[in-house]
């Protein structure tokens, strides 16, 4: 951490800024008339709670062009990110490289919903080897080699994890990182 | 720098892995019958040596879909990057976000010419705020907040800069970073 600059925050996209799971639920309802309940997801990945004959279809849907373009925005995220930018250098960091068709969707989604974030502060990567001070992410794998402050953003799959400072929603991010 | 892991290297794309300037020269030859000489570029950006009536066209061409898809590969880069991967964690880091149409081109270009680099190790960003130990880049702006070892990869625009450890080509990268 340098003392001559603002603190840097890296914010994840899926399940943090974007409600990816809501889209999953919609897709399986629309294409397979299969109702998936968030309550069943506690501690599990979405593909684990799909009926067995559907579990391999998820990756196919995620790889479709357009999948990431119309994800719902997480409540409060726009306002809190904008407020954070007054006091921090805010970066958006998504492991988008895993899904090669997602890059343009994610870029356009950010431009639509977070137009105040400059291109200089958007990162599409795989491993998040970032020189930042704070990371907000729902995946603990992204914390493994990170020495800064880790805020685990609650998502059903991480509900059984106790070892990290947790934020359940964007109000809690604001409470921890913004002065009241 | 952690002592429990391999050293990480971040390698730039344009003018380091990919010969972007060769493409510039081809474009102005083909579209405007204007021959640009590398010799005129010493210490200058490409748009600075274009005839005045053409200087604003460069950004338009760079933004065209496909521009980054067929760049020539820098001589020796494939062999040396592959060899580096045996001893280092090698990341490719490109400031691709500046050109929104470049993301898919760059991804496909890497998959074609550097298929041995996994998606986990590709980073498209703006500011290169990377937690790496060594950075190979032709742009000193990417070194500003970086505390690791900086290798300035020679490109015409940076020829007048004396303040950094320099590599003129991929043979020199190998000589500095690989054991003989």
Short mmCIF file of C-alpha atoms in Angstrom, two decimals, chain B residues 48-147:
data_model
loop_
_atom_site.label_atom_id
_atom_site.label_comp_id
_atom_site.label_asym_id
_atom_site.label_seq_id
_atom_site.Cartn_x
_atom_site.Cartn_y
_atom_site.Cartn_z
CA UNK B 48 2.75 12.54 -35.02
CA UNK B 49 4.58 11.53 -38.19
CA UNK B 50 1.50 11.19 -40.36
CA UNK B 51 0.83 13.99 -42.86
CA UNK B 52 -1.45 16.52 -41.09
CA UNK B 53 -4.52 15.65 -43.15
CA UNK B 54 -4.24 12.00 -42.06
CA UNK B 55 -3.28 12.37 -38.42
CA UNK B 56 -6.82 12.17 -37.08
CA UNK B 57 -7.61 9.00 -39.06
CA UNK B 58 -5.43 6.71 -36.95
CA UNK B 59 -7.82 6.45 -34.02
CA UNK B 60 -10.66 5.62 -36.41
CA UNK B 61 -8.70 2.74 -37.95
CA UNK B 62 -7.64 1.41 -34.57
CA UNK B 63 -11.29 1.32 -33.51
CA UNK B 64 -12.36 -0.76 -36.51
CA UNK B 65 -13.38 -4.30 -35.72
CA UNK B 66 -10.64 -6.60 -36.94
CA UNK B 67 -7.78 -4.14 -36.66
CA UNK B 68 -6.01 -6.13 -33.92
CA UNK B 69 -6.85 -9.56 -35.34
CA UNK B 70 -4.06 -9.86 -37.93
CA UNK B 71 -1.10 -8.10 -36.32
CA UNK B 72 2.28 -9.72 -37.04
CA UNK B 73 3.85 -11.61 -34.14
CA UNK B 74 7.06 -10.10 -32.76
CA UNK B 75 10.03 -12.32 -33.73
CA UNK B 76 11.02 -14.75 -31.00
CA UNK B 77 8.17 -13.84 -28.67
CA UNK B 78 6.37 -17.19 -28.87
CA UNK B 79 9.45 -19.25 -28.06
CA UNK B 80 10.63 -16.99 -25.24
CA UNK B 81 7.18 -16.66 -23.63
CA UNK B 82 6.83 -20.44 -23.67
CA UNK B 83 10.25 -20.82 -22.06
CA UNK B 84 9.47 -18.15 -19.46
CA UNK B 85 6.35 -20.10 -18.45
CA UNK B 86 8.56 -22.91 -17.14
CA UNK B 87 10.06 -20.65 -14.51
CA UNK B 88 7.59 -17.83 -13.99
CA UNK B 89 3.87 -17.22 -13.76
CA UNK B 90 3.41 -15.37 -17.02
CA UNK B 91 0.48 -13.00 -17.55
CA UNK B 92 -0.44 -11.13 -20.70
CA UNK B 93 -1.71 -7.66 -19.81
CA UNK B 94 -3.09 -5.36 -22.49
CA UNK B 95 -4.73 -1.96 -22.06
CA UNK B 96 -7.41 -3.22 -24.44
CA UNK B 97 -10.27 -1.34 -22.76
CA UNK B 98 -9.25 1.84 -24.57
CA UNK B 99 -10.48 0.31 -27.83
CA UNK B 100 -13.79 -1.38 -27.19
CA UNK B 101 -13.78 -3.27 -30.48
CA UNK B 102 -10.38 -4.77 -29.77
CA UNK B 103 -11.31 -7.24 -27.03
CA UNK B 104 -12.45 -10.14 -29.16
CA UNK B 105 -9.71 -9.54 -31.74
CA UNK B 106 -7.03 -9.63 -29.08
CA UNK B 107 -8.52 -12.70 -27.45
CA UNK B 108 -8.61 -14.57 -30.78
CA UNK B 109 -5.13 -13.36 -31.70
CA UNK B 110 -3.74 -14.73 -28.43
CA UNK B 111 -5.59 -18.02 -28.89
CA UNK B 112 -4.08 -18.36 -32.36
CA UNK B 113 -0.49 -17.32 -31.68
CA UNK B 114 -0.09 -18.07 -27.96
CA UNK B 115 -2.48 -21.01 -27.43
CA UNK B 116 -0.33 -22.23 -24.53
CA UNK B 117 -1.33 -19.27 -22.37
CA UNK B 118 -4.39 -20.21 -20.29
CA UNK B 119 -7.38 -17.86 -20.02
CA UNK B 120 -6.60 -17.44 -16.33
CA UNK B 121 -3.44 -15.52 -17.27
CA UNK B 122 -4.89 -12.99 -19.72
CA UNK B 123 -5.74 -9.49 -18.50
CA UNK B 124 -7.49 -6.77 -20.49
CA UNK B 125 -7.44 -3.55 -18.54
CA UNK B 126 -6.83 0.14 -18.56
CA UNK B 127 -4.46 1.14 -15.78
CA UNK B 128 -2.14 -1.78 -15.12
CA UNK B 129 -2.53 -2.07 -11.36
CA UNK B 130 -1.03 -5.54 -11.23
CA UNK B 131 0.50 -7.45 -8.35
CA UNK B 132 3.40 -8.82 -10.35
CA UNK B 133 7.17 -8.85 -9.90
CA UNK B 134 8.34 -8.00 -13.41
CA UNK B 135 6.65 -5.95 -16.10
CA UNK B 136 7.66 -5.94 -19.80
CA UNK B 137 6.07 -2.97 -21.53
CA UNK B 138 6.84 -0.31 -24.12
CA UNK B 139 4.88 2.40 -22.27
CA UNK B 140 6.47 4.01 -19.23
CA UNK B 141 3.05 5.24 -18.09
CA UNK B 142 2.43 1.62 -17.07
CA UNK B 143 5.45 1.76 -14.76
CA UNK B 144 4.35 4.81 -12.78
CA UNK B 145 2.77 3.08 -9.77
CA UNK B 146 4.63 -0.20 -10.23
CA UNK B 147 7.32 -1.06 -7.71
#
